[in-house]
PDB file of C-alpha atoms in Angstrom:
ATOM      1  CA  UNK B  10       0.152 -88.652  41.394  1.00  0.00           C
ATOM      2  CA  UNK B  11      -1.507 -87.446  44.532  1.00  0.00           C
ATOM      3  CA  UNK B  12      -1.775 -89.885  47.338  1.00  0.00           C
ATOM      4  CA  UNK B  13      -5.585 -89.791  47.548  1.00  0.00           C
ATOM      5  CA  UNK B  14      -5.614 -91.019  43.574  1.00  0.00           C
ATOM      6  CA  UNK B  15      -3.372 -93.897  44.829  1.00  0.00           C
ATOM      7  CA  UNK B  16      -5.105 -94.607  47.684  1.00  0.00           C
ATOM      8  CA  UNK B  17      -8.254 -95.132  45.598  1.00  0.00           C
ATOM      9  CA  UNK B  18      -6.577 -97.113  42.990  1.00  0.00           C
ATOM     10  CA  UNK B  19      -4.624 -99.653  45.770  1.00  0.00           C
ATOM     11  CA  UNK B  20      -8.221 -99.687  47.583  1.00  0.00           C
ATOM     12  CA  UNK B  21     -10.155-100.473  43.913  1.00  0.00           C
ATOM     13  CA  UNK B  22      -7.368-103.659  43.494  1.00  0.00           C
ATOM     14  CA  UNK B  23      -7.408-104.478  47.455  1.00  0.00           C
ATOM     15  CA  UNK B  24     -11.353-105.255  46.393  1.00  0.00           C
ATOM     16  CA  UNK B  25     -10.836-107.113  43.263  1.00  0.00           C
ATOM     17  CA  UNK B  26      -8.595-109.519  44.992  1.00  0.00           C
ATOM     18  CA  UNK B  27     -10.644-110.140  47.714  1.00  0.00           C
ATOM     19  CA  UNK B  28     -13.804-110.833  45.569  1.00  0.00           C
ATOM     20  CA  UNK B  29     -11.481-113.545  43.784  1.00  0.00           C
ATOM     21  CA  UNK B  30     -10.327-114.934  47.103  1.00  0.00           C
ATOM     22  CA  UNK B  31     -14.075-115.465  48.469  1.00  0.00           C
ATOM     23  CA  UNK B  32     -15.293-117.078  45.563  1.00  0.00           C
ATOM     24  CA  UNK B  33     -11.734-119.139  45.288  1.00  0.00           C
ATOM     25  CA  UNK B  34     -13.045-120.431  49.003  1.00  0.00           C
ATOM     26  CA  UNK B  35     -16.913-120.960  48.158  1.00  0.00           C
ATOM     27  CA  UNK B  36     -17.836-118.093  50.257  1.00  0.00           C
ATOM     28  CA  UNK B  37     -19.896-116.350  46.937  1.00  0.00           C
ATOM     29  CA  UNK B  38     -22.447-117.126  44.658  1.00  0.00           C
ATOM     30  CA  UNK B  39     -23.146-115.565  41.143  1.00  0.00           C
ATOM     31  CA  UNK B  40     -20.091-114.437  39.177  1.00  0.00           C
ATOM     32  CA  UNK B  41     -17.749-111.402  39.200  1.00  0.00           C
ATOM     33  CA  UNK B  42     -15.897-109.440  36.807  1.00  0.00           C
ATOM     34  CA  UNK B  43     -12.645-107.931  37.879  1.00  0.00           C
ATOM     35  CA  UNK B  44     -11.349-104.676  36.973  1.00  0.00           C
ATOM     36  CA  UNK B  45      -7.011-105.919  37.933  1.00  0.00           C
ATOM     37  CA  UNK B  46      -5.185-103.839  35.743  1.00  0.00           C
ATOM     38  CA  UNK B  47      -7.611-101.056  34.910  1.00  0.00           C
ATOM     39  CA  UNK B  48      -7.784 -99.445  38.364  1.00  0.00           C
ATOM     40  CA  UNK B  49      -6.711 -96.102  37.284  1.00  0.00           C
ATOM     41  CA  UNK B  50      -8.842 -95.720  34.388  1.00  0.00           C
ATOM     42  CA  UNK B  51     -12.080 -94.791  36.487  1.00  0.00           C
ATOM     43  CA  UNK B  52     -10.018 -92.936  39.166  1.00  0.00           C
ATOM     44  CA  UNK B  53      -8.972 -90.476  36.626  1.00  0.00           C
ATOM     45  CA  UNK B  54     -12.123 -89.895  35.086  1.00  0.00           C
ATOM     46  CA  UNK B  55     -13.683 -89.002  38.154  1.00  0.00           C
ATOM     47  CA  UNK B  56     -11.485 -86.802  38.989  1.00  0.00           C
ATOM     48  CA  UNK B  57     -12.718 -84.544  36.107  1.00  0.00           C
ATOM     49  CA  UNK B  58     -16.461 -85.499  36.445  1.00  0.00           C
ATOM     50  CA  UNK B  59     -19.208 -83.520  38.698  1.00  0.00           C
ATOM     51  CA  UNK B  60     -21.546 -85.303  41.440  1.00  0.00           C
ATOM     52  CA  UNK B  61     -24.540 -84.002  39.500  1.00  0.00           C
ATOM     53  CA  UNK B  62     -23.302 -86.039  36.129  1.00  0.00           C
ATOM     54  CA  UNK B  63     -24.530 -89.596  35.599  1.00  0.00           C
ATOM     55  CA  UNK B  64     -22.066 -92.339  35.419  1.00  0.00           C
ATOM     56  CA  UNK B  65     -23.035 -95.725  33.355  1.00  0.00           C
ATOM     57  CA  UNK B  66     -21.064 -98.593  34.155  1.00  0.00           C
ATOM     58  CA  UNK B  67     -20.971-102.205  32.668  1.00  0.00           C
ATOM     59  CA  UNK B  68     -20.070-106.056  33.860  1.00  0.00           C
ATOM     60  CA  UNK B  69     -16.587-104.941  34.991  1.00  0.00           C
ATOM     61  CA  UNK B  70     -18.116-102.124  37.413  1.00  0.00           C
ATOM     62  CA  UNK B  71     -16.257-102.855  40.886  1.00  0.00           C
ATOM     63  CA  UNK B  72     -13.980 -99.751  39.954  1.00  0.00           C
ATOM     64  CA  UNK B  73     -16.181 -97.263  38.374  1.00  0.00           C
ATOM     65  CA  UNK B  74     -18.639 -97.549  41.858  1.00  0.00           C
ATOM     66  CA  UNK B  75     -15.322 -97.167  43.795  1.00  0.00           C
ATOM     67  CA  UNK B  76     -13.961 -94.405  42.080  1.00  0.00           C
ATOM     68  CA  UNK B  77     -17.244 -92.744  42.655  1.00  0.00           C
ATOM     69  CA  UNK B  78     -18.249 -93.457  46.286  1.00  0.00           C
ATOM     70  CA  UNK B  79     -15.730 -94.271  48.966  1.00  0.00           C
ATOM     71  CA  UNK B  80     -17.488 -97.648  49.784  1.00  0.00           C
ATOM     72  CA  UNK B  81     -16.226-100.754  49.659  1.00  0.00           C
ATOM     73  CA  UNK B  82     -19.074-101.673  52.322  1.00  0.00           C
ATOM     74  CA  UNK B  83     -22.126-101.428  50.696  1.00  0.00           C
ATOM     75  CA  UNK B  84     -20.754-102.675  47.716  1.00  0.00           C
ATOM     76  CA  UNK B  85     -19.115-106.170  49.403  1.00  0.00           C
ATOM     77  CA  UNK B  86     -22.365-106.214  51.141  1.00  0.00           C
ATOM     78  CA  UNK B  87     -24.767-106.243  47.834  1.00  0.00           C
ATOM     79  CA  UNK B  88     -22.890-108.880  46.627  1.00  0.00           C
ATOM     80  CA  UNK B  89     -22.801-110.977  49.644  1.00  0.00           C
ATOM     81  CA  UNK B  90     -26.370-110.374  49.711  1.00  0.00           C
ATOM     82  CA  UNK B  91     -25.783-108.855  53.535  1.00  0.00           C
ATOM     83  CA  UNK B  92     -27.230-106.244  55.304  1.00  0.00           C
ATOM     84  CA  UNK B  93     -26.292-102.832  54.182  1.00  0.00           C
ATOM     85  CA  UNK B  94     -26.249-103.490  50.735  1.00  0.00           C
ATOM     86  CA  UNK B  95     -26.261-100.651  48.281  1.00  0.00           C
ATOM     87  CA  UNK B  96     -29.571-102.322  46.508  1.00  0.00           C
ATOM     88  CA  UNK B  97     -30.909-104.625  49.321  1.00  0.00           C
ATOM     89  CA  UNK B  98     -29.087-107.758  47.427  1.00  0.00           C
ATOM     90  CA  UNK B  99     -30.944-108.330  44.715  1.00  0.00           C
ATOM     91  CA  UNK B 100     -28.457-106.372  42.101  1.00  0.00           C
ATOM     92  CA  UNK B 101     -25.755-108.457  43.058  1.00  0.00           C
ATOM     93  CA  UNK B 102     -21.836-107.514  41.167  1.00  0.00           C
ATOM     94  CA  UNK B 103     -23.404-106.449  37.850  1.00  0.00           C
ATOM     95  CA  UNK B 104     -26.679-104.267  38.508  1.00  0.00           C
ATOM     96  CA  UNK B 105     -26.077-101.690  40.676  1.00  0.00           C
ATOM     97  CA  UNK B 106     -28.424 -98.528  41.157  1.00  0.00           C
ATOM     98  CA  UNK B 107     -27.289 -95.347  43.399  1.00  0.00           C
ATOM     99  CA  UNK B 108     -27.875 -91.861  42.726  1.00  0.00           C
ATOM    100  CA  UNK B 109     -27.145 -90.837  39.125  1.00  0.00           C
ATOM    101  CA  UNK B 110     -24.899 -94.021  39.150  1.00  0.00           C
ATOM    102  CA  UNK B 111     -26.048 -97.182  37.087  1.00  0.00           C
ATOM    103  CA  UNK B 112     -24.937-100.149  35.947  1.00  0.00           C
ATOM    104  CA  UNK B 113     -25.904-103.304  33.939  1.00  0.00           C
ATOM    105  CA  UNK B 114     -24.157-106.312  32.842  1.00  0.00           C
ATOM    106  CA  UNK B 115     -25.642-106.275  29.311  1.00  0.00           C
ATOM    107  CA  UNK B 116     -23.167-105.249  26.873  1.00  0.00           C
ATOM    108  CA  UNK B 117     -24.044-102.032  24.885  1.00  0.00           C
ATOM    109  CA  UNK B 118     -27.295-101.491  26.793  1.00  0.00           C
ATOM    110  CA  UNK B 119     -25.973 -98.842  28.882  1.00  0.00           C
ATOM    111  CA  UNK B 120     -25.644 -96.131  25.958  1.00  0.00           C
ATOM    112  CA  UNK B 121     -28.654 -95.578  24.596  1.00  0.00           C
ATOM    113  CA  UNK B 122     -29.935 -95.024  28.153  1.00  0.00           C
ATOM    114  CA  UNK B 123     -26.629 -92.559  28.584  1.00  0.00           C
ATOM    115  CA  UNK B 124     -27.863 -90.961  25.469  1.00  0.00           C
ATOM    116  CA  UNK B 125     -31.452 -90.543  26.908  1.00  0.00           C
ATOM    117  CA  UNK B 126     -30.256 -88.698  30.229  1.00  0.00           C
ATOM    118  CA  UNK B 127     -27.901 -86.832  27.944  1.00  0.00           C
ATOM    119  CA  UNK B 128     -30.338 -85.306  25.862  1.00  0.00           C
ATOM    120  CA  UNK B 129     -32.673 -84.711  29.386  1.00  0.00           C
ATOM    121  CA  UNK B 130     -29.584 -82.863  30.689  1.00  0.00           C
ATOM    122  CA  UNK B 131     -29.210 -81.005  27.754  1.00  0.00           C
ATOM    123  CA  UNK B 132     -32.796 -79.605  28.294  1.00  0.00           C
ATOM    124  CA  UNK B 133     -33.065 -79.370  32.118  1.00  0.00           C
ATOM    125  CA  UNK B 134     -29.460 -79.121  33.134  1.00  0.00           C
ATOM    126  CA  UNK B 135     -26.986 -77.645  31.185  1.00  0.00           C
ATOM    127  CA  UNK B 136     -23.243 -78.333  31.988  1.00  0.00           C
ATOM    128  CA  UNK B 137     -23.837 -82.037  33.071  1.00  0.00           C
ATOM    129  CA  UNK B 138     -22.775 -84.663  31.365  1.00  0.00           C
ATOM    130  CA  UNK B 139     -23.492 -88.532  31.145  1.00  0.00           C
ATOM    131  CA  UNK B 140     -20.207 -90.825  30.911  1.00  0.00           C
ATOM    132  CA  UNK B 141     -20.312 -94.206  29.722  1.00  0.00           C
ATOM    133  CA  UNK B 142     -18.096 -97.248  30.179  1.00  0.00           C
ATOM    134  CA  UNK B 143     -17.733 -99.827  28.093  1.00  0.00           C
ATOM    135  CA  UNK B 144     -15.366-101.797  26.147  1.00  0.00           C
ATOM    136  CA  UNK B 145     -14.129-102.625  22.991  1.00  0.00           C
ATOM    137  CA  UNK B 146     -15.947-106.103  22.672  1.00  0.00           C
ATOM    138  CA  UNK B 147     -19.072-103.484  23.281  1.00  0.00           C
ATOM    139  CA  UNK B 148     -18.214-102.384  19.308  1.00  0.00           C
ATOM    140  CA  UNK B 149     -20.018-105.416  18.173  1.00  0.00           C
ATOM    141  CA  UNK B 150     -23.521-103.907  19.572  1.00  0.00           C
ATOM    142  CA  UNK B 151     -25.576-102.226  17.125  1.00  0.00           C
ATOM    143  CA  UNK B 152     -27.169 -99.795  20.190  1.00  0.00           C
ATOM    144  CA  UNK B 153     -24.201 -98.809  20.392  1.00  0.00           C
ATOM    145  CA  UNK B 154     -24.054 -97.292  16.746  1.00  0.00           C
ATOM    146  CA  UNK B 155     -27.599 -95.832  17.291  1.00  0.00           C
ATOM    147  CA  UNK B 156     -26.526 -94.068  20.491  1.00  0.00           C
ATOM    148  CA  UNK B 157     -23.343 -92.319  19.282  1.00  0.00           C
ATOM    149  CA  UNK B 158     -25.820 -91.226  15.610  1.00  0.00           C
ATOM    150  CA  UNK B 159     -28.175 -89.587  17.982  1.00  0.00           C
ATOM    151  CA  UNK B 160     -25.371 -88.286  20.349  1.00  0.00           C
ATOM    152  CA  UNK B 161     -23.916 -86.632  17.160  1.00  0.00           C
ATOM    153  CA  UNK B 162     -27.183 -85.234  15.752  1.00  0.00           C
ATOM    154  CA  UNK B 163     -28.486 -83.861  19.053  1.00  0.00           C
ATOM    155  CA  UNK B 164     -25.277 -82.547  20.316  1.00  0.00           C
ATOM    156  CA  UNK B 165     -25.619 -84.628  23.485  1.00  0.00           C
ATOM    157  CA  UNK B 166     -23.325 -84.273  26.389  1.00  0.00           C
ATOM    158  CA  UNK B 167     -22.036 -87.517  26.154  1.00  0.00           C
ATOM    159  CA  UNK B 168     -18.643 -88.981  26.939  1.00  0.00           C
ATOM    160  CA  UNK B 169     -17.809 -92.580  25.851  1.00  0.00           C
ATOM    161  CA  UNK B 170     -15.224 -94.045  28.077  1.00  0.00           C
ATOM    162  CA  UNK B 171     -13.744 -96.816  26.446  1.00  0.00           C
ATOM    163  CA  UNK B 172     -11.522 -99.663  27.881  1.00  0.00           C
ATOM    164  CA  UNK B 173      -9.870-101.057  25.367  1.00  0.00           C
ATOM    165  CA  UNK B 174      -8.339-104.003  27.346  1.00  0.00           C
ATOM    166  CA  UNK B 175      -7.406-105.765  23.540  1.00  0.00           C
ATOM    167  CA  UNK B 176      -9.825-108.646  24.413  1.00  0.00           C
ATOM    168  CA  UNK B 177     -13.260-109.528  24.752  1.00  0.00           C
ATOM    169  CA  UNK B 178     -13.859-112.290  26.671  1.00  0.00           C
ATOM    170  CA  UNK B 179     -11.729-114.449  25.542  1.00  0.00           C
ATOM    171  CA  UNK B 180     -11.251-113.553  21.808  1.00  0.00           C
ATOM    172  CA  UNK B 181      -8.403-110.591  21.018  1.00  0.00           C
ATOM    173  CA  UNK B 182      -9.933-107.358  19.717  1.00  0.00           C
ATOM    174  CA  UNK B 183      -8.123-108.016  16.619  1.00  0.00           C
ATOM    175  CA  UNK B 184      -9.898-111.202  15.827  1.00  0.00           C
ATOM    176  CA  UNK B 185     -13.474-109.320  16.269  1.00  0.00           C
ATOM    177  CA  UNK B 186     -12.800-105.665  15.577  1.00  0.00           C
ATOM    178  CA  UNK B 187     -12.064-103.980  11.984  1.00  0.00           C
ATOM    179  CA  UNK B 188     -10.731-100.910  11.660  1.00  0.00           C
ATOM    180  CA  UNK B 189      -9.952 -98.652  14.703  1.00  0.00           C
ATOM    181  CA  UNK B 190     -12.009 -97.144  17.347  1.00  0.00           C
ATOM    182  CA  UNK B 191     -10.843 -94.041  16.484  1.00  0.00           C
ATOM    183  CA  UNK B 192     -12.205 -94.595  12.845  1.00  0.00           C
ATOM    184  CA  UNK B 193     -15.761 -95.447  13.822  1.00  0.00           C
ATOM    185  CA  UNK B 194     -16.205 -92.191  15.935  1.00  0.00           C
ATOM    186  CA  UNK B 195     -14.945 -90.082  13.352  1.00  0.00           C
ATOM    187  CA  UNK B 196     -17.795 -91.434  11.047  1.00  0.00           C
ATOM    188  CA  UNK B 197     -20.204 -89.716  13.521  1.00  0.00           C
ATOM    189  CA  UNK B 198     -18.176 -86.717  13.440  1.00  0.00           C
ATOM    190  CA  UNK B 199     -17.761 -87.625  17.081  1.00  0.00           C
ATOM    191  CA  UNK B 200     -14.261 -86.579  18.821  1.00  0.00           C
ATOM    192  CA  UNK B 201     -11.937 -89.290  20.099  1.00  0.00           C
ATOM    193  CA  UNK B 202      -8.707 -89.154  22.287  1.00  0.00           C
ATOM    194  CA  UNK B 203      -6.106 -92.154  23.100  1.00  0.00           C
ATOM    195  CA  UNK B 204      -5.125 -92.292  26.269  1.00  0.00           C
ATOM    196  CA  UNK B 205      -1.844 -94.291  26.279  1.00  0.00           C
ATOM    197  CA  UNK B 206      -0.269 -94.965  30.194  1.00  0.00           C
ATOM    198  CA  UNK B 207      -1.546 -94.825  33.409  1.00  0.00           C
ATOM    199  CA  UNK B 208      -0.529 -91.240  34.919  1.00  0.00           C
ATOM    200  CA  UNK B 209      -3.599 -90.045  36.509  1.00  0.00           C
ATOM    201  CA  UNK B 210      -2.529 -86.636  35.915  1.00  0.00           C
ATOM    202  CA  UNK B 211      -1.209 -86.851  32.845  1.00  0.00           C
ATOM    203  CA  UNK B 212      -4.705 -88.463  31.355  1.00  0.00           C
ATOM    204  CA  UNK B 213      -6.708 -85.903  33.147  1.00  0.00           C
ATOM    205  CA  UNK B 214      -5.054 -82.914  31.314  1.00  0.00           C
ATOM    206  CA  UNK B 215      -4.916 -84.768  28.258  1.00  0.00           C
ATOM    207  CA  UNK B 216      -8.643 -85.085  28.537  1.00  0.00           C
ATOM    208  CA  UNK B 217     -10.072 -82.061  30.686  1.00  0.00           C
ATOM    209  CA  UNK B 218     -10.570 -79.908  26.972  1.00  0.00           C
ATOM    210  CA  UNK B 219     -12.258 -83.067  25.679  1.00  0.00           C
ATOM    211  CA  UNK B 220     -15.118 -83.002  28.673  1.00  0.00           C
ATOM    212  CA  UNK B 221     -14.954 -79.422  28.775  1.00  0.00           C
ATOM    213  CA  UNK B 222     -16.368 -79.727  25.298  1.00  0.00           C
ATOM    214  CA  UNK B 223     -18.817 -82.740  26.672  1.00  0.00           C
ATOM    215  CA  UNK B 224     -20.221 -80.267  28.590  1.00  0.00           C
ATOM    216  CA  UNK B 225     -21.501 -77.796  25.517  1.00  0.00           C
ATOM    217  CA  UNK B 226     -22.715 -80.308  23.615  1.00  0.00           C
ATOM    218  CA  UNK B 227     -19.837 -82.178  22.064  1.00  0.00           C
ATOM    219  CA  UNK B 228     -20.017 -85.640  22.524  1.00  0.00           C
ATOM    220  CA  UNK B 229     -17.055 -87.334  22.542  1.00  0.00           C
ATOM    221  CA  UNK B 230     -14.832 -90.843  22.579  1.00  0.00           C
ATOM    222  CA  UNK B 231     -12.398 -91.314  25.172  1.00  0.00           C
ATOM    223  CA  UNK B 232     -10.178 -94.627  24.230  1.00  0.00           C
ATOM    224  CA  UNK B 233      -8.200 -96.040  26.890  1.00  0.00           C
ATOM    225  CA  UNK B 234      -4.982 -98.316  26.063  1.00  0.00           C
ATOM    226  CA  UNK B 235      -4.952-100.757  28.624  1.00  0.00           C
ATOM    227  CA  UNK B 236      -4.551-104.334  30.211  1.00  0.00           C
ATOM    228  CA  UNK B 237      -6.774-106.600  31.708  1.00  0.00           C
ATOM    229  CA  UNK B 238      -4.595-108.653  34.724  1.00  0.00           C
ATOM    230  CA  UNK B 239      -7.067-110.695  35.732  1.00  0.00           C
ATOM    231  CA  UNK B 240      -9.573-113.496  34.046  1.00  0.00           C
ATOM    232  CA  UNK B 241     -13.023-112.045  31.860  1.00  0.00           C
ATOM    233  CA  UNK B 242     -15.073-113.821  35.586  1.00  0.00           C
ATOM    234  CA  UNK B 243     -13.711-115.747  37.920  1.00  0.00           C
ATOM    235  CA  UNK B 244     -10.876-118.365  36.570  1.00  0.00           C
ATOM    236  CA  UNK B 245     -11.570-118.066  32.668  1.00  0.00           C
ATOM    237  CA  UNK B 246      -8.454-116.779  31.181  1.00  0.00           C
ATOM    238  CA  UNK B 247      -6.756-118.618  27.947  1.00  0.00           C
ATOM    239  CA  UNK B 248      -4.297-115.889  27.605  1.00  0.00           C
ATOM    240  CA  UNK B 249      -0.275-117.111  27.877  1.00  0.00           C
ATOM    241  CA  UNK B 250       1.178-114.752  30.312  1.00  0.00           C
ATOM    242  CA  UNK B 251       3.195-112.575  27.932  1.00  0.00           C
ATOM    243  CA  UNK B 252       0.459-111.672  26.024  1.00  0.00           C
ATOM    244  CA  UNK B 253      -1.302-109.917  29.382  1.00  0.00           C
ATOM    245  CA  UNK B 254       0.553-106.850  29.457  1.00  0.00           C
ATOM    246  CA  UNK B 255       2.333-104.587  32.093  1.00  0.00           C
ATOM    247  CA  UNK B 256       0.899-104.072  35.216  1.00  0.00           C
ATOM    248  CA  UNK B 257       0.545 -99.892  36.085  1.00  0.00           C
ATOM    249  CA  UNK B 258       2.033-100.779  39.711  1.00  0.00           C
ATOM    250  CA  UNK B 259       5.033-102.053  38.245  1.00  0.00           C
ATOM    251  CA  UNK B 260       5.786 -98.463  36.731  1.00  0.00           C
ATOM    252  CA  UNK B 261       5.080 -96.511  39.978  1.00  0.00           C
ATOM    253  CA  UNK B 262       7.881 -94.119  41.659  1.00  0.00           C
ATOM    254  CA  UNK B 263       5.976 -93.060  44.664  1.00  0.00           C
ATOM    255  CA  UNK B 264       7.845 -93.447  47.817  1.00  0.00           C
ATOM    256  CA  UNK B 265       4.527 -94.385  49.817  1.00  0.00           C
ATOM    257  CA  UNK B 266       3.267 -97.497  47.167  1.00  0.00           C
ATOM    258  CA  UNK B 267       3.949 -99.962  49.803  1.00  0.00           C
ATOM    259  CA  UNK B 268       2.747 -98.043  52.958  1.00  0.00           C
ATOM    260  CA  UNK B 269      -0.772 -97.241  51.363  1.00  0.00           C
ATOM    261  CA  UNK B 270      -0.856-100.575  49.848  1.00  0.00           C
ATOM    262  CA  UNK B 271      -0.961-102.399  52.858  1.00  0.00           C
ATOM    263  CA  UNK B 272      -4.010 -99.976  54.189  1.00  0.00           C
ATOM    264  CA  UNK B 273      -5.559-100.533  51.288  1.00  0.00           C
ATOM    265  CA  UNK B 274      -5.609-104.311  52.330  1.00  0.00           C
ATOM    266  CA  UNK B 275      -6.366-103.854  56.128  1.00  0.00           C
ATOM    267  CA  UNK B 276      -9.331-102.111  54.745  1.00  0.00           C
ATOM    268  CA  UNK B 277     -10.372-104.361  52.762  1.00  0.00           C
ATOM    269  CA  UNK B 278      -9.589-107.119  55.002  1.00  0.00           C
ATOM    270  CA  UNK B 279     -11.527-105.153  57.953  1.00  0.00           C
ATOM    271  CA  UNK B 280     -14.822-104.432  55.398  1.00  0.00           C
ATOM    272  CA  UNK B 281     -15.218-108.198  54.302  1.00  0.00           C
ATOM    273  CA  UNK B 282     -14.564-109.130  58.120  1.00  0.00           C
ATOM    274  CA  UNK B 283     -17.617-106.835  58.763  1.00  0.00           C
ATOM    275  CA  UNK B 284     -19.690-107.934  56.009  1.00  0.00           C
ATOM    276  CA  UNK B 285     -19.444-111.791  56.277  1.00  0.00           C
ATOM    277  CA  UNK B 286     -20.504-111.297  60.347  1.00  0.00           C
ATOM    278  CA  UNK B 287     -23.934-109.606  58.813  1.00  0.00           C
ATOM    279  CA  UNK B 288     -27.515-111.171  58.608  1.00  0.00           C
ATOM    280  CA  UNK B 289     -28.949-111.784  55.093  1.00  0.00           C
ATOM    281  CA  UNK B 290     -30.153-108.745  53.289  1.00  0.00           C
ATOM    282  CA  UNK B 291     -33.644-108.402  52.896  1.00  0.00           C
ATOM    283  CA  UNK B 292     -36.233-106.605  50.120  1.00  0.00           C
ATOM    284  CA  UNK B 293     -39.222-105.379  50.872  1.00  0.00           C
ATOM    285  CA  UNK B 294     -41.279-104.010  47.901  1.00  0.00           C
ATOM    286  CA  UNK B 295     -42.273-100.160  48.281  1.00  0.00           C
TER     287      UNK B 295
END
């Protein structure tokens, strides 16, 4: 794994713990959904996606903005509600608009949107693609049935990203979920890879064909095995601590982990310094 990947991951979990620690002290207002433990999913997707594709995020979207633009700023700042925020404030940690980046905190409404701009890429720009997130809880949505039907009858250039995290909410995917991911794309004729481990590398060779084929109109389903560290918001976790699963950073070899984790936090640290010391943010109406 490069260092820059690393870097981005550390920086994406510097974040997350910092959001915790400011609402732990009263400091925010709202909610937040953490992404502790699924850092690297996002990081290795973009590293196989083009600035001219659209990205769809969800409720846990700290890391897919991240992973996409190198600002931490603008994104502390929106949901502060401080000056310099990426949406003036009022989009707060769920609804965040920038560019051909999007992202909602109502589950499954992302991907019949994604679908839309696929099938307007298809027409007007060939080669791009629109990726969604979203997770497995999401397979209880009926949009999101409708979107992968059209995706597979219009050959849209769509790529699912799905973190499968084994719980939604608070209730295990296997208390909510029959059958298999894998099984309910294949009923669309839709492709699906599982990505098992964390190696950015790894996951991005495993799944470069996959997009490729995104890209000509093959939609696809891209299944991630992984593990949610932290609570569904702020302090609401019921899991028993065994039953969390192994943390990525625990399985890292690289000789600079420690060095580029502590600039990840004197970022971080140096960002919310810079943030809390701004005025309100304010919206004026075009």
């Amino acid at each position: 794994m490069i260092d820059a990947d690393l870097s981005r991951m550390l920086l994406i979990r510097a974040f997350e713990r910092k959001l915790l620690d400011l609402f732990g002290r009263g400091l925010l207002n709202g909610t937040t959904h953490t992404c502790l433990g699924q850092e690297y999913v996002p990081v290795a997707v973009e590293g196989l996606l083009h600035p001219a594709d659209h990205v769809f995020s969800n409720h846990r979207g700290h890391g897919h903005y991240l992973a996409r633009f190198d600002d931490p700023g603008g994104l502390l700042a929106e949901i502060m509600g401080r000056e310099g925020a990426v949406c003036s404030g009022v989009g707060g940690s769920q609804h965040i608009r920038r560019d051909r980046y999007l992202s909602t905190g109502v589950q499954g409404e992302s991907l019949p949107v994604a679908a839309g701009v696929a099938l307007h890429l298809k027409r007007a720009e060939p080669g791009r693609l629109a990726c969604a997130y979203i997770g497995d809880g999401t397979f209880g949505e009926g949009s999101v049935y409708e979107a992968l039907n059209l995706a597979a009858l219009w050959r849209l250039p769509l790529l699912v990203v799905v973190e499968n995290n084994g719980i939604a909410q608070s209730t295990p995917t296997s208390a909510n979920l029959a059958g298999t991911i894998e099984g309910r794309a294949a009923a669309f004729g839709i492709a699906h890879a599982l990505v098992e481990g964390a190696d950015v590398d790894g996951i991005r060779d495993l799944l470069a064909p996959l997009v490729a084929g995104v890209r000509e109109g093959r939609p696809a389903v891209a299944e991630f095995v992984t593990h949610r560290l932290g609570p569904h918001s702020k302090g609401d976790d019921t899991r028993p601590a065994h039953a969390i699963g192994v943390d990525w950073r625990d399985k890292l070899l690289s000789p600079r982990l420690e060095e580029l984790e502590a600039e990840a936090e004197a970022r971080v640290e140096s960002v919310a310094a810079d943030v809390m010391a701004r005025p309100p943010s304010r919206w004026e109406a075009a």
